[in-house]
Tab-separated table of C-alpha atoms in Angstrom:
chain	number	residue	atom	x	y	z
Q	1	MET	CA	-36.860	40.840	27.322
Q	2	PRO	CA	-34.113	42.969	25.663
Q	3	TRP	CA	-34.670	44.065	22.068
Q	4	TRP	CA	-31.697	42.027	20.707
Q	5	PHE	CA	-32.863	38.700	22.119
Q	6	ALA	CA	-34.982	37.601	19.142
Q	7	PRO	CA	-32.456	38.457	16.370
Q	8	ALA	CA	-29.602	36.874	18.431
Q	9	LEU	CA	-31.616	33.694	18.838
Q	10	ALA	CA	-32.438	33.597	15.115
Q	11	THR	CA	-28.799	34.172	14.107
Q	12	GLY	CA	-27.539	31.559	16.568
Q	13	ARG	CA	-30.048	29.009	15.324
Q	14	ALA	CA	-29.250	29.736	11.669
Q	15	LEU	CA	-25.526	29.309	12.343
Q	16	PHE	CA	-26.159	26.126	14.251
Q	17	ASP	CA	-28.337	24.714	11.446
Q	18	ILE	CA	-25.798	25.521	8.703
Q	19	ILE	CA	-22.823	24.078	10.563
Q	20	GLY	CA	-24.894	21.183	11.874
Q	21	ALA	CA	-25.880	20.232	8.316
Q	22	ALA	CA	-22.241	20.333	7.210
Q	23	PHE	CA	-21.273	18.342	10.294
Q	24	GLY	CA	-23.877	15.643	9.522
Q	25	ALA	CA	-22.783	15.378	5.886
Q	26	ASP	CA	-19.166	15.053	6.992
Q	27	ARG	CA	-20.053	12.353	9.498
Q	28	GLU	CA	-21.822	10.372	6.758
Q	29	LYS	CA	-18.804	10.759	4.455
Q	30	LEU	CA	-16.488	9.671	7.257
Q	31	ASP	CA	-18.578	6.574	7.974
Q	32	LYS	CA	-18.591	5.595	4.282
Q	33	LEU	CA	-14.799	5.949	4.103
Q	34	GLY	CA	-14.482	3.928	7.314
Q	35	GLU	CA	-16.493	1.112	5.742
Q	36	ARG	CA	-14.386	1.186	2.581
Q	37	VAL	CA	-11.001	0.746	4.312
Q	38	PRO	CA	-11.488	-2.886	5.526
Q	39	ILE	CA	-12.946	-3.904	2.133
Q	40	VAL	CA	-9.925	-2.616	0.192
Q	41	LEU	CA	-7.539	-4.043	2.789
Q	42	GLU	CA	-9.174	-7.447	2.433
Q	43	GLU	CA	-8.757	-7.289	-1.369
Q	44	GLY	CA	-5.090	-6.486	-0.811
Q	45	ALA	CA	-4.711	-9.419	1.599
Q	46	ARG	CA	-5.970	-11.800	-1.082
Q	47	ALA	CA	-3.718	-10.170	-3.706
Q	48	LEU	CA	-0.696	-10.606	-1.403
Q	49	GLU	CA	-1.515	-14.267	-0.840
Q	50	ILE	CA	-1.697	-14.824	-4.614
Q	51	ALA	CA	1.532	-12.849	-5.192
Q	52	ARG	CA	3.411	-14.898	-2.568
Q	53	ALA	CA	2.212	-18.174	-4.099
Q	54	ALA	CA	3.234	-16.919	-7.557
Q	55	ALA	CA	6.666	-15.931	-6.216
Q	56	GLN	CA	7.157	-19.438	-4.871
Q	57	THR	CA	6.288	-20.956	-8.260
Q	58	GLU	CA	8.626	-18.506	-10.036
Q	59	ASP	CA	11.433	-19.371	-7.604
Q	60	GLU	CA	10.981	-23.083	-8.220
Q	61	LEU	CA	11.045	-22.609	-12.006
Q	62	THR	CA	14.151	-20.413	-11.847
Q	63	ALA	CA	15.890	-22.843	-9.470
Q	64	LYS	CA	15.181	-25.653	-11.922
Q	65	ALA	CA	16.467	-23.505	-14.801
Q	66	PHE	CA	19.672	-22.968	-12.819
Q	67	GLU	CA	20.101	-26.691	-12.133
Q	68	ASP	CA	19.467	-27.442	-15.821
Q	69	ALA	CA	21.933	-24.761	-16.937
Q	70	LEU	CA	24.565	-26.068	-14.549
Q	71	ALA	CA	24.099	-29.662	-15.725
Q	72	ARG	CA	24.213	-28.534	-19.362
Q	73	VAL	CA	27.431	-26.494	-19.090
Q	74	ARG	CA	29.067	-29.292	-17.108
Q	75	ARG	CA	28.124	-31.858	-19.760
Q	76	ALA	CA	29.377	-29.501	-22.474
Q	77	GLY	CA	32.619	-29.093	-20.525
Q	78	LYS	CA	33.134	-32.828	-20.632
Q	79	GLY	CA	32.448	-32.898	-24.362
Q	80	GLU	CA	29.129	-34.714	-23.919
Q	81	PRO	CA	26.212	-33.992	-26.330
Q	82	VAL	CA	23.944	-31.132	-25.186
Q	83	ASP	CA	20.155	-31.418	-25.293
Q	84	PRO	CA	19.019	-28.833	-27.927
Q	85	ASP	CA	15.768	-28.194	-25.952
Q	86	ALA	CA	17.818	-27.110	-22.946
Q	87	THR	CA	18.228	-23.569	-24.325
Q	88	LYS	CA	14.451	-23.021	-24.134
Q	89	PRO	CA	13.499	-21.095	-20.952
G	1	MET	CA	-25.305	42.720	22.533
G	2	LYS	CA	-23.730	40.164	24.876
G	3	GLY	CA	-26.065	37.445	23.519
G	4	PHE	CA	-24.868	38.213	20.009
G	5	SER	CA	-21.234	37.765	21.060
G	6	VAL	CA	-21.995	34.489	22.794
G	7	GLY	CA	-23.866	33.235	19.706
G	8	PHE	CA	-20.999	34.297	17.489
G	9	LEU	CA	-18.415	32.519	19.651
G	10	CYS	CA	-20.551	29.381	19.668
G	11	GLY	CA	-20.630	29.561	15.879
G	12	ILE	CA	-16.839	29.769	15.713
G	13	ALA	CA	-16.513	26.824	18.100
G	14	LEU	CA	-18.812	24.747	15.894
G	15	ALA	CA	-16.851	25.757	12.797
G	16	VAL	CA	-13.637	24.601	14.496
G	17	LEU	CA	-15.282	21.268	15.353
G	18	SER	CA	-16.371	20.917	11.753
G	19	ALA	CA	-12.826	21.637	10.563
G	20	CYS	CA	-11.525	18.922	12.913
G	21	LEU	CA	-13.943	16.479	11.333
G	22	GLY	CA	-12.671	17.628	7.928
G	23	GLY	CA	-9.184	16.665	9.122
G	24	GLN	CA	-10.513	13.257	10.079
G	25	ILE	CA	-11.976	12.845	6.593
G	26	ALA	CA	-8.620	13.717	5.019
G	27	GLY	CA	-7.009	11.134	7.302
G	28	MET	CA	-9.573	8.485	6.437
G	29	GLN	CA	-9.123	9.257	2.721
G	30	ALA	CA	-5.412	8.733	3.259
G	31	LEU	CA	-6.161	5.375	4.870
G	32	VAL	CA	-8.250	4.338	1.836
G	33	ALA	CA	-5.337	5.483	-0.343
G	34	VAL	CA	-2.978	3.304	1.759
G	35	ALA	CA	-5.149	0.272	1.115
G	36	GLU	CA	-5.457	1.014	-2.619
G	37	ALA	CA	-1.759	1.798	-3.049
G	38	ARG	CA	-0.927	-1.433	-1.251
G	39	THR	CA	-3.002	-3.528	-3.677
G	40	ALA	CA	-1.466	-1.664	-6.636
G	41	ALA	CA	2.040	-2.237	-5.236
G	42	ILE	CA	1.372	-5.968	-4.813
G	43	VAL	CA	0.166	-6.304	-8.403
G	44	ALA	CA	3.067	-4.224	-9.782
G	45	THR	CA	5.658	-6.239	-7.795
G	46	LYS	CA	4.139	-9.557	-8.893
G	47	GLU	CA	4.190	-8.539	-12.568
G	48	LEU	CA	7.718	-7.212	-12.344
G	49	ASP	CA	8.900	-10.348	-10.557
G	50	HIS	CA	7.444	-12.529	-13.312
G	51	GLU	CA	9.232	-10.472	-16.000
G	52	LYS	CA	12.534	-10.651	-14.119
G	53	GLN	CA	12.290	-14.396	-13.470
G	54	VAL	CA	11.580	-15.068	-17.167
G	55	GLN	CA	14.653	-12.968	-18.035
G	56	PHE	CA	16.767	-14.920	-15.527
G	57	ARG	CA	15.576	-18.251	-16.927
G	58	THR	CA	16.289	-17.129	-20.491
G	59	ARG	CA	19.780	-16.035	-19.506
G	60	LEU	CA	20.380	-19.262	-17.574
G	61	ALA	CA	19.301	-21.310	-20.580
G	62	ALA	CA	21.802	-19.424	-22.727
G	63	ALA	CA	24.653	-19.537	-20.182
G	64	LYS	CA	27.871	-20.881	-21.655
G	65	THR	CA	29.924	-21.434	-18.529
G	66	GLU	CA	29.373	-22.527	-14.945
G	67	GLN	CA	30.736	-19.186	-13.801
G	68	GLU	CA	28.120	-17.336	-15.861
G	69	ALA	CA	25.303	-19.516	-14.454
G	70	LEU	CA	26.553	-18.897	-10.912
G	71	GLY	CA	26.663	-15.128	-11.597
G	72	ILE	CA	23.046	-15.178	-12.751
G	73	LYS	CA	22.113	-17.250	-9.709
G	74	ALA	CA	23.621	-14.574	-7.456
G	75	GLU	CA	21.498	-11.931	-9.217
G	76	VAL	CA	18.421	-14.125	-8.714
G	77	VAL	CA	19.132	-14.437	-4.991
G	78	GLU	CA	19.558	-10.667	-4.675
G	79	HIS	CA	16.360	-9.948	-6.613
G	80	ASN	CA	14.385	-12.492	-4.550
G	81	ARG	CA	15.666	-10.932	-1.334
G	82	LYS	CA	14.465	-7.469	-2.423
G	83	ARG	CA	11.119	-8.848	-3.608
G	84	ASP	CA	10.527	-10.718	-0.350
G	85	ALA	CA	11.389	-7.540	1.600
G	86	VAL	CA	8.676	-5.698	-0.349
G	87	TYR	CA	6.110	-8.397	0.390
G	88	THR	CA	7.058	-8.341	4.080
G	89	LEU	CA	6.595	-4.555	4.184
G	90	LEU	CA	3.268	-4.852	2.360
G	91	GLY	CA	2.212	-7.359	5.015
G	92	GLU	CA	3.323	-4.937	7.739
G	93	LEU	CA	1.383	-2.170	6.031
G	94	PHE	CA	-1.757	-4.308	6.234
G	95	THR	CA	-1.263	-4.910	9.956
G	96	GLU	CA	-0.567	-1.229	10.552
G	97	ALA	CA	-3.579	-0.040	8.506
G	98	VAL	CA	-5.901	-2.439	10.342
G	99	ARG	CA	-4.484	-1.305	13.696
G	100	THR	CA	-4.890	2.383	12.741
G	101	THR	CA	-8.473	1.826	11.573
G	102	ARG	CA	-9.404	-0.021	14.779
G	103	LYS	CA	-7.702	2.574	16.961
G	104	SER	CA	-9.318	5.483	15.119
G	105	ILE	CA	-12.784	3.929	15.549
G	106	GLU	CA	-12.154	3.455	19.276
G	107	SER	CA	-10.614	6.874	19.950
G	108	LYS	CA	-12.521	8.842	17.242
G	109	ARG	CA	-9.141	10.226	16.273
G	110	LEU	CA	-6.913	9.324	13.350
G	111	ASP	CA	-3.202	8.883	13.892
G	112	LEU	CA	-1.456	7.792	10.701
G	113	SER	CA	2.084	7.929	12.103
G	114	GLY	CA	2.432	4.112	12.251
G	115	VAL	CA	1.281	3.771	8.651
G	116	LEU	CA	3.672	6.481	7.516
G	117	VAL	CA	6.642	4.729	9.124
G	118	VAL	CA	5.949	1.647	6.965
G	119	VAL	CA	5.247	3.770	3.854
G	120	ASP	CA	8.629	5.491	4.297
G	121	LYS	CA	10.339	2.086	4.233
G	122	LEU	CA	8.153	0.770	1.438
G	123	ILE	CA	8.922	3.487	-1.138
G	124	PRO	CA	12.706	2.778	-1.361
G	125	ALA	CA	12.043	-0.977	-1.177
G	126	LEU	CA	9.721	-0.759	-4.186
G	127	GLN	CA	12.243	1.362	-6.065
G	128	ALA	CA	15.017	-1.130	-5.229
G	129	VAL	CA	13.043	-4.013	-6.692
G	130	GLY	CA	12.440	-1.927	-9.840
G	131	VAL	CA	8.769	-0.948	-9.487
G	132	LYS	CA	8.232	2.178	-11.559
G	133	ASP	CA	4.419	2.207	-11.553
G	134	ALA	CA	3.432	5.876	-11.317
G	135	GLY	CA	0.032	4.924	-9.902
G	136	VAL	CA	1.613	3.305	-6.862
G	137	PHE	CA	3.840	6.270	-6.093
G	138	SER	CA	1.147	8.884	-6.690
G	139	ALA	CA	-1.148	6.954	-4.334
G	140	LEU	CA	1.603	6.890	-1.724
G	141	ALA	CA	1.992	10.650	-2.216
G	142	VAL	CA	-1.733	11.033	-1.410
G	143	ILE	CA	-1.068	9.328	1.913
G	144	ARG	CA	1.632	11.854	2.736
G	145	GLY	CA	-0.646	14.710	1.644
G	146	GLY	CA	-3.475	13.450	3.844
G	147	THR	CA	-1.594	14.064	7.071
């Protein structure tokens, strides 16, 4: 057996162990991140559902405000009395 | 000495593999950032929409002429169009992030290009609707940095 065989084996093993440990830690980190993605995406899906429902409600309220405003200015144009509560949003 | 060289080369090869995995981690972190930025963008858009709609209703209630009311209505339509475009893109971003996650698990390789295409459309759309939330934009910047 050549004289350098033992130190080469030891160095190779040490290198392998160091990098292997880093590799294992990285794999664990990667798995944890992989688990987190669907959870956060699911939270976002719920938030989007709520936001869309809220947008629909807002649209309905604003559409009604427009109809009210139109009716009010038309009544005022004809010289009819205007409901004082109509100016409240 | 040949054994030493072989050992050394093996070490370099392992280090390269480790660096590749590091790249995957950066990519996966970017994917988490996508998901978080998306939720933040939804919340910011919803809050901003509420503020805008209240302003529109206040202005409509104070409108003096039919012309003025119709002008406000046109602004409302334009705002709603921009808001709905943002929500559509946020929906697309969800689909794209899910697809990327599934694909990366299958292929053990992260390719964020599809996500980035949607992010590139989303940033101007958010700005157009008036979202100024620094948190949203810094999170989107993380996504760009992760690639």
